[in-house]
């Protein structure tokens, strides 16, 4: 049985905890000073241990995997507590801290050898997320499989080649749900301005988006080909798409991804 220590249990940490809590192949321990009382009350019937402060050296040596699920702004302060610990042989340090590089963990934890950096996204809350992963060269095949299997519990996993790619993935899949929700809100408001109630507008828009995504997955066609098949010459779809194209959606999305990527890169330099 693998022993997992989850450091931090906010929104994403809670999603991971809920996905893993009934796994018989892993035992879970959570460190969260802020949410300690709430977590103990919520999960009192579950076989999870909770700490309101960093465990001691004897405890730390029991864990096979230590996952940091904390905000980048407090990462250096938190990692200071783990700086001189000795870890179990072949233990894995995993991070879902946005923007913080593998070198940051090597610098701030003396005995960190096998390190994986992971960027999950919000749909992990319902098991429909995508987690992008990258590791240093020291990570064993067994540890790669173990961490991959854990994150498959919250959706899909995609292994990337290097950390530049994971900063880019942070901007696309990590932040992506935020862009989608913003576009949905804009579509709802536009539908309401045309004359629909909020409830009907939401039902139409969500169903249209879900149906379109499923159609694209099933047919495996290019989005441009599917759009063209709907846009009959002189028809309503063609008129709408022409107006949309005038507003340069490619440029909007590129600038959106670029801004998020630049911010992810900057976060990695905050504590350097």
mmCIF file of C-alpha atoms in Angstrom:
data_model
loop_
_atom_site.group_PDB
_atom_site.id
_atom_site.type_symbol
_atom_site.label_atom_id
_atom_site.label_comp_id
_atom_site.label_asym_id
_atom_site.label_seq_id
_atom_site.Cartn_x
_atom_site.Cartn_y
_atom_site.Cartn_z
ATOM 1 C CA UNK A 1 0.000 0.000 0.000
ATOM 2 C CA UNK A 2 1.336 3.444 -0.981
ATOM 3 C CA UNK A 3 1.271 6.145 1.664
ATOM 4 C CA UNK A 4 0.339 9.564 0.271
ATOM 5 C CA UNK A 5 0.808 12.909 2.015
ATOM 6 C CA UNK A 6 -1.283 15.751 0.581
ATOM 7 C CA UNK A 7 0.057 19.146 1.648
ATOM 8 C CA UNK A 8 -2.772 21.647 1.219
ATOM 9 C CA UNK A 9 -6.446 20.869 0.747
ATOM 10 C CA UNK A 10 -8.110 23.810 -0.960
ATOM 11 C CA UNK A 11 -10.290 23.480 -4.078
ATOM 12 C CA UNK A 12 -7.936 21.242 -6.055
ATOM 13 C CA UNK A 13 -6.597 19.415 -3.030
ATOM 14 C CA UNK A 14 -10.169 18.596 -2.011
ATOM 15 C CA UNK A 15 -10.939 17.309 -5.513
ATOM 16 C CA UNK A 16 -7.961 14.964 -5.279
ATOM 17 C CA UNK A 17 -8.877 13.857 -1.763
ATOM 18 C CA UNK A 18 -12.453 13.051 -2.791
ATOM 19 C CA UNK A 19 -11.235 11.044 -5.796
ATOM 20 C CA UNK A 20 -8.690 9.060 -3.802
ATOM 21 C CA UNK A 21 -10.385 8.658 -0.443
ATOM 22 C CA UNK A 22 -11.817 5.197 -1.073
ATOM 23 C CA UNK A 23 -8.770 3.722 -2.828
ATOM 24 C CA UNK A 24 -7.666 0.542 -1.090
ATOM 25 C CA UNK A 25 -4.213 0.746 -2.673
ATOM 26 C CA UNK A 26 -3.314 4.009 -0.936
ATOM 27 C CA UNK A 27 -3.500 5.478 2.539
ATOM 28 C CA UNK A 28 -4.017 9.238 2.766
ATOM 29 C CA UNK A 29 -2.721 11.878 5.148
ATOM 30 C CA UNK A 30 -3.521 15.581 4.772
ATOM 31 C CA UNK A 31 -1.699 18.632 6.141
ATOM 32 C CA UNK A 32 -3.781 21.811 6.184
ATOM 33 C CA UNK A 33 -3.582 24.261 9.116
ATOM 34 C CA UNK A 34 -6.343 26.494 7.754
ATOM 35 C CA UNK A 35 -8.960 23.836 6.936
ATOM 36 C CA UNK A 36 -7.945 21.315 9.600
ATOM 37 C CA UNK A 37 -11.093 21.485 11.773
ATOM 38 C CA UNK A 38 -13.450 21.515 8.781
ATOM 39 C CA UNK A 39 -11.698 18.549 7.155
ATOM 40 C CA UNK A 40 -11.656 16.467 10.335
ATOM 41 C CA UNK A 41 -15.386 17.063 10.781
ATOM 42 C CA UNK A 42 -16.251 16.371 7.136
ATOM 43 C CA UNK A 43 -14.224 13.155 6.830
ATOM 44 C CA UNK A 44 -14.472 11.814 10.379
ATOM 45 C CA UNK A 45 -15.875 8.485 9.129
ATOM 46 C CA UNK A 46 -13.132 8.044 6.545
ATOM 47 C CA UNK A 47 -9.712 6.490 7.047
ATOM 48 C CA UNK A 48 -7.770 9.692 6.511
ATOM 49 C CA UNK A 49 -5.319 11.278 8.918
ATOM 50 C CA UNK A 50 -5.184 15.047 9.269
ATOM 51 C CA UNK A 51 -2.423 17.289 10.598
ATOM 52 C CA UNK A 52 -2.729 20.969 11.487
ATOM 53 C CA UNK A 53 1.024 21.413 11.076
ATOM 54 C CA UNK A 54 3.942 19.825 9.239
ATOM 55 C CA UNK A 55 4.527 16.223 10.396
ATOM 56 C CA UNK A 56 7.801 15.387 12.128
ATOM 57 C CA UNK A 57 10.740 13.484 10.650
ATOM 58 C CA UNK A 58 9.488 10.079 11.839
ATOM 59 C CA UNK A 59 6.146 10.644 10.088
ATOM 60 C CA UNK A 60 7.691 12.022 6.891
ATOM 61 C CA UNK A 61 9.808 8.886 6.380
ATOM 62 C CA UNK A 62 6.618 6.801 6.120
ATOM 63 C CA UNK A 63 5.348 8.443 2.919
ATOM 64 C CA UNK A 64 5.889 7.129 -0.598
ATOM 65 C CA UNK A 65 4.394 10.211 -2.281
ATOM 66 C CA UNK A 66 4.252 13.800 -1.034
ATOM 67 C CA UNK A 67 1.992 16.067 -3.070
ATOM 68 C CA UNK A 68 2.131 19.840 -2.649
ATOM 69 C CA UNK A 69 -1.236 21.447 -3.469
ATOM 70 C CA UNK A 70 -0.566 24.973 -2.235
ATOM 71 C CA UNK A 71 -0.636 28.507 -3.635
ATOM 72 C CA UNK A 72 2.580 29.646 -5.364
ATOM 73 C CA UNK A 73 2.698 32.766 -3.198
ATOM 74 C CA UNK A 74 3.247 30.686 -0.032
ATOM 75 C CA UNK A 75 5.252 27.845 -1.592
ATOM 76 C CA UNK A 76 8.675 28.984 -0.379
ATOM 77 C CA UNK A 77 7.412 29.425 3.183
ATOM 78 C CA UNK A 78 5.771 25.977 3.226
ATOM 79 C CA UNK A 79 8.717 24.176 1.639
ATOM 80 C CA UNK A 80 11.037 25.653 4.273
ATOM 81 C CA UNK A 81 9.384 23.224 6.712
ATOM 82 C CA UNK A 82 10.446 20.270 4.524
ATOM 83 C CA UNK A 83 13.910 21.589 3.643
ATOM 84 C CA UNK A 84 16.029 19.214 5.724
ATOM 85 C CA UNK A 85 13.791 16.163 5.975
ATOM 86 C CA UNK A 86 15.015 12.725 5.007
ATOM 87 C CA UNK A 87 12.458 10.889 2.895
ATOM 88 C CA UNK A 88 11.653 7.254 2.331
ATOM 89 C CA UNK A 89 13.839 5.555 -0.253
ATOM 90 C CA UNK A 90 12.340 5.948 -3.756
ATOM 91 C CA UNK A 91 9.826 8.518 -2.485
ATOM 92 C CA UNK A 92 8.229 10.888 -4.991
ATOM 93 C CA UNK A 93 7.709 14.626 -4.597
ATOM 94 C CA UNK A 94 4.767 15.848 -6.697
ATOM 95 C CA UNK A 95 3.630 19.429 -7.186
ATOM 96 C CA UNK A 96 0.468 21.042 -8.494
ATOM 97 C CA UNK A 97 1.797 24.489 -7.554
ATOM 98 C CA UNK A 98 1.182 26.759 -10.548
ATOM 99 C CA UNK A 99 4.323 28.146 -12.151
ATOM 100 C CA UNK A 100 6.840 26.620 -9.734
ATOM 101 C CA UNK A 101 9.523 24.654 -11.536
ATOM 102 C CA UNK A 102 11.137 21.356 -10.590
ATOM 103 C CA UNK A 103 14.351 23.278 -9.867
ATOM 104 C CA UNK A 104 12.435 25.295 -7.264
ATOM 105 C CA UNK A 105 11.642 22.097 -5.363
ATOM 106 C CA UNK A 106 15.214 20.811 -5.668
ATOM 107 C CA UNK A 107 16.470 24.134 -4.340
ATOM 108 C CA UNK A 108 14.053 24.282 -1.413
ATOM 109 C CA UNK A 109 13.977 20.600 -0.386
ATOM 110 C CA UNK A 110 17.477 19.206 0.129
ATOM 111 C CA UNK A 111 16.646 15.529 -0.327
ATOM 112 C CA UNK A 112 14.097 15.790 -3.143
ATOM 113 C CA UNK A 113 15.295 13.428 -5.884
ATOM 114 C CA UNK A 114 12.289 12.142 -7.836
ATOM 115 C CA UNK A 115 10.050 15.091 -8.711
ATOM 116 C CA UNK A 116 6.919 15.387 -10.847
ATOM 117 C CA UNK A 117 5.192 18.633 -11.721
ATOM 118 C CA UNK A 118 1.465 18.417 -12.492
ATOM 119 C CA UNK A 119 -1.142 20.852 -13.774
ATOM 120 C CA UNK A 120 -4.704 19.575 -13.286
ATOM 121 C CA UNK A 121 -7.777 21.699 -14.020
ATOM 122 C CA UNK A 122 -11.112 22.501 -12.398
ATOM 123 C CA UNK A 123 -13.252 19.730 -13.998
ATOM 124 C CA UNK A 124 -11.192 17.354 -11.848
ATOM 125 C CA UNK A 125 -13.831 18.216 -9.226
ATOM 126 C CA UNK A 126 -16.231 15.921 -11.098
ATOM 127 C CA UNK A 127 -13.665 13.479 -12.486
ATOM 128 C CA UNK A 128 -13.611 15.138 -15.921
ATOM 129 C CA UNK A 129 -10.352 17.035 -15.681
ATOM 130 C CA UNK A 130 -7.146 16.902 -17.672
ATOM 131 C CA UNK A 131 -3.826 16.734 -15.841
ATOM 132 C CA UNK A 132 -0.586 17.572 -17.645
ATOM 133 C CA UNK A 133 2.554 16.055 -16.115
ATOM 134 C CA UNK A 134 6.309 16.409 -16.498
ATOM 135 C CA UNK A 135 9.048 14.754 -14.465
ATOM 136 C CA UNK A 136 12.752 15.043 -13.905
ATOM 137 C CA UNK A 137 14.983 12.251 -15.207
ATOM 138 C CA UNK A 138 15.237 10.610 -11.777
ATOM 139 C CA UNK A 139 11.597 9.484 -11.594
ATOM 140 C CA UNK A 140 11.280 5.694 -11.797
ATOM 141 C CA UNK A 141 8.861 3.922 -14.124
ATOM 142 C CA UNK A 142 7.003 2.603 -11.103
ATOM 143 C CA UNK A 143 6.537 6.084 -9.626
ATOM 144 C CA UNK A 144 5.433 7.427 -13.011
ATOM 145 C CA UNK A 145 2.796 4.728 -13.224
ATOM 146 C CA UNK A 146 1.650 5.289 -9.641
ATOM 147 C CA UNK A 147 1.201 9.056 -10.021
ATOM 148 C CA UNK A 148 -0.386 8.610 -13.458
ATOM 149 C CA UNK A 149 -2.917 6.126 -12.060
ATOM 150 C CA UNK A 150 -3.759 8.509 -9.211
ATOM 151 C CA UNK A 151 -4.490 11.406 -11.547
ATOM 152 C CA UNK A 152 -6.486 9.206 -13.921
ATOM 153 C CA UNK A 153 -9.006 9.137 -11.058
ATOM 154 C CA UNK A 154 -9.801 12.803 -11.774
ATOM 155 C CA UNK A 155 -9.812 12.633 -15.593
ATOM 156 C CA UNK A 156 -7.283 12.325 -18.421
ATOM 157 C CA UNK A 157 -3.501 12.551 -18.106
ATOM 158 C CA UNK A 158 -1.061 13.967 -20.650
ATOM 159 C CA UNK A 159 2.708 13.605 -20.192
ATOM 160 C CA UNK A 160 4.704 16.504 -21.610
ATOM 161 C CA UNK A 161 8.333 16.704 -22.723
ATOM 162 C CA UNK A 162 9.551 19.649 -20.663
ATOM 163 C CA UNK A 163 8.579 22.405 -18.242
ATOM 164 C CA UNK A 164 8.147 25.051 -20.911
ATOM 165 C CA UNK A 165 5.289 22.906 -22.218
ATOM 166 C CA UNK A 166 3.697 22.647 -18.781
ATOM 167 C CA UNK A 167 3.710 26.444 -18.390
ATOM 168 C CA UNK A 168 1.959 26.596 -21.763
ATOM 169 C CA UNK A 169 -0.465 23.867 -20.673
ATOM 170 C CA UNK A 170 -1.207 25.897 -17.541
ATOM 171 C CA UNK A 171 -2.345 28.714 -19.820
ATOM 172 C CA UNK A 172 -4.495 26.432 -21.983
ATOM 173 C CA UNK A 173 -5.951 23.500 -20.027
ATOM 174 C CA UNK A 174 -5.204 24.733 -16.511
ATOM 175 C CA UNK A 175 -6.844 28.131 -16.994
ATOM 176 C CA UNK A 176 -9.039 26.967 -19.889
ATOM 177 C CA UNK A 177 -12.237 26.305 -17.882
ATOM 178 C CA UNK A 178 -12.163 29.961 -16.802
ATOM 179 C CA UNK A 179 -12.214 31.088 -20.437
ATOM 180 C CA UNK A 180 -15.021 28.639 -21.243
ATOM 181 C CA UNK A 181 -17.152 29.908 -18.347
ATOM 182 C CA UNK A 182 -16.496 33.504 -19.450
ATOM 183 C CA UNK A 183 -17.608 32.685 -23.028
ATOM 184 C CA UNK A 184 -20.700 30.879 -21.721
ATOM 185 C CA UNK A 185 -21.628 33.901 -19.624
ATOM 186 C CA UNK A 186 -21.181 36.214 -22.626
ATOM 187 C CA UNK A 187 -23.337 33.887 -24.769
ATOM 188 C CA UNK A 188 -26.055 33.757 -22.121
ATOM 189 C CA UNK A 189 -26.170 37.544 -21.831
ATOM 190 C CA UNK A 190 -26.319 37.889 -25.619
ATOM 191 C CA UNK A 191 -29.183 35.367 -25.812
ATOM 192 C CA UNK A 192 -31.047 37.210 -23.078
ATOM 193 C CA UNK A 193 -30.591 40.516 -24.934
ATOM 194 C CA UNK A 194 -32.171 38.909 -27.992
ATOM 195 C CA UNK A 195 -35.173 38.009 -25.853
ATOM 196 C CA UNK A 196 -34.740 34.650 -24.066
ATOM 197 C CA UNK A 197 -35.014 34.069 -20.325
ATOM 198 C CA UNK A 198 -31.831 33.188 -18.448
ATOM 199 C CA UNK A 199 -32.964 29.585 -17.890
ATOM 200 C CA UNK A 200 -33.785 28.930 -21.529
ATOM 201 C CA UNK A 201 -30.620 30.711 -22.703
ATOM 202 C CA UNK A 202 -28.490 28.533 -20.411
ATOM 203 C CA UNK A 203 -30.177 25.307 -21.483
ATOM 204 C CA UNK A 204 -29.730 26.110 -25.175
ATOM 205 C CA UNK A 205 -26.105 27.203 -24.853
ATOM 206 C CA UNK A 206 -24.873 24.399 -22.598
ATOM 207 C CA UNK A 207 -26.635 21.753 -24.683
ATOM 208 C CA UNK A 208 -25.260 23.246 -27.890
ATOM 209 C CA UNK A 209 -21.692 23.311 -26.553
ATOM 210 C CA UNK A 210 -21.862 19.784 -25.117
ATOM 211 C CA UNK A 211 -23.465 18.406 -28.270
ATOM 212 C CA UNK A 212 -20.913 20.099 -30.518
ATOM 213 C CA UNK A 213 -17.968 18.758 -28.524
ATOM 214 C CA UNK A 214 -19.399 15.228 -28.581
ATOM 215 C CA UNK A 215 -20.030 15.475 -32.323
ATOM 216 C CA UNK A 216 -16.440 16.550 -32.948
ATOM 217 C CA UNK A 217 -15.115 13.721 -30.754
ATOM 218 C CA UNK A 218 -17.272 11.139 -32.516
ATOM 219 C CA UNK A 219 -16.667 12.245 -36.098
ATOM 220 C CA UNK A 220 -13.003 13.173 -35.533
ATOM 221 C CA UNK A 221 -13.451 15.925 -38.124
ATOM 222 C CA UNK A 222 -11.682 19.269 -38.076
ATOM 223 C CA UNK A 223 -13.685 22.080 -36.416
ATOM 224 C CA UNK A 224 -13.420 24.172 -39.592
ATOM 225 C CA UNK A 225 -14.911 21.306 -41.665
ATOM 226 C CA UNK A 226 -17.808 20.875 -39.239
ATOM 227 C CA UNK A 227 -18.459 24.634 -39.220
ATOM 228 C CA UNK A 228 -18.406 24.701 -43.022
ATOM 229 C CA UNK A 229 -20.883 21.810 -43.204
ATOM 230 C CA UNK A 230 -23.398 23.870 -41.186
ATOM 231 C CA UNK A 231 -22.751 27.228 -42.860
ATOM 232 C CA UNK A 232 -24.953 26.986 -45.957
ATOM 233 C CA UNK A 233 -24.227 29.813 -48.364
ATOM 234 C CA UNK A 234 -26.529 32.740 -47.696
ATOM 235 C CA UNK A 235 -27.808 31.098 -44.504
ATOM 236 C CA UNK A 236 -27.970 32.107 -40.835
ATOM 237 C CA UNK A 237 -24.829 30.248 -39.695
ATOM 238 C CA UNK A 238 -22.750 31.822 -42.440
ATOM 239 C CA UNK A 239 -23.964 35.277 -41.407
ATOM 240 C CA UNK A 240 -23.076 34.614 -37.755
ATOM 241 C CA UNK A 241 -19.652 33.122 -38.530
ATOM 242 C CA UNK A 242 -18.736 36.068 -40.783
ATOM 243 C CA UNK A 243 -19.456 38.479 -37.938
ATOM 244 C CA UNK A 244 -17.508 36.295 -35.515
ATOM 245 C CA UNK A 245 -14.515 36.138 -37.870
ATOM 246 C CA UNK A 246 -14.493 39.925 -38.233
ATOM 247 C CA UNK A 247 -13.748 40.100 -34.505
ATOM 248 C CA UNK A 248 -10.687 37.875 -35.018
ATOM 249 C CA UNK A 249 -11.365 34.971 -32.598
ATOM 250 C CA UNK A 250 -7.929 33.460 -33.295
ATOM 251 C CA UNK A 251 -6.211 36.659 -32.181
ATOM 252 C CA UNK A 252 -8.396 36.884 -29.078
ATOM 253 C CA UNK A 253 -7.607 33.311 -28.019
ATOM 254 C CA UNK A 254 -3.903 33.623 -28.829
ATOM 255 C CA UNK A 255 -3.606 36.778 -26.714
ATOM 256 C CA UNK A 256 -5.579 35.081 -23.933
ATOM 257 C CA UNK A 257 -3.279 32.042 -23.883
ATOM 258 C CA UNK A 258 -0.185 34.250 -24.176
ATOM 259 C CA UNK A 259 -1.186 36.439 -21.201
ATOM 260 C CA UNK A 260 -1.810 33.379 -19.033
ATOM 261 C CA UNK A 261 1.452 31.728 -20.159
ATOM 262 C CA UNK A 262 3.452 34.863 -19.367
ATOM 263 C CA UNK A 263 1.838 34.978 -15.930
ATOM 264 C CA UNK A 264 2.649 31.296 -15.322
ATOM 265 C CA UNK A 265 6.274 31.989 -16.247
ATOM 266 C CA UNK A 266 6.341 34.986 -13.926
ATOM 267 C CA UNK A 267 4.937 32.979 -11.015
ATOM 268 C CA UNK A 268 7.881 30.632 -11.382
ATOM 269 C CA UNK A 269 10.253 33.536 -10.750
ATOM 270 C CA UNK A 270 8.464 34.935 -7.670
ATOM 271 C CA UNK A 271 10.439 32.858 -5.200
ATOM 272 C CA UNK A 272 13.676 32.383 -7.177
#
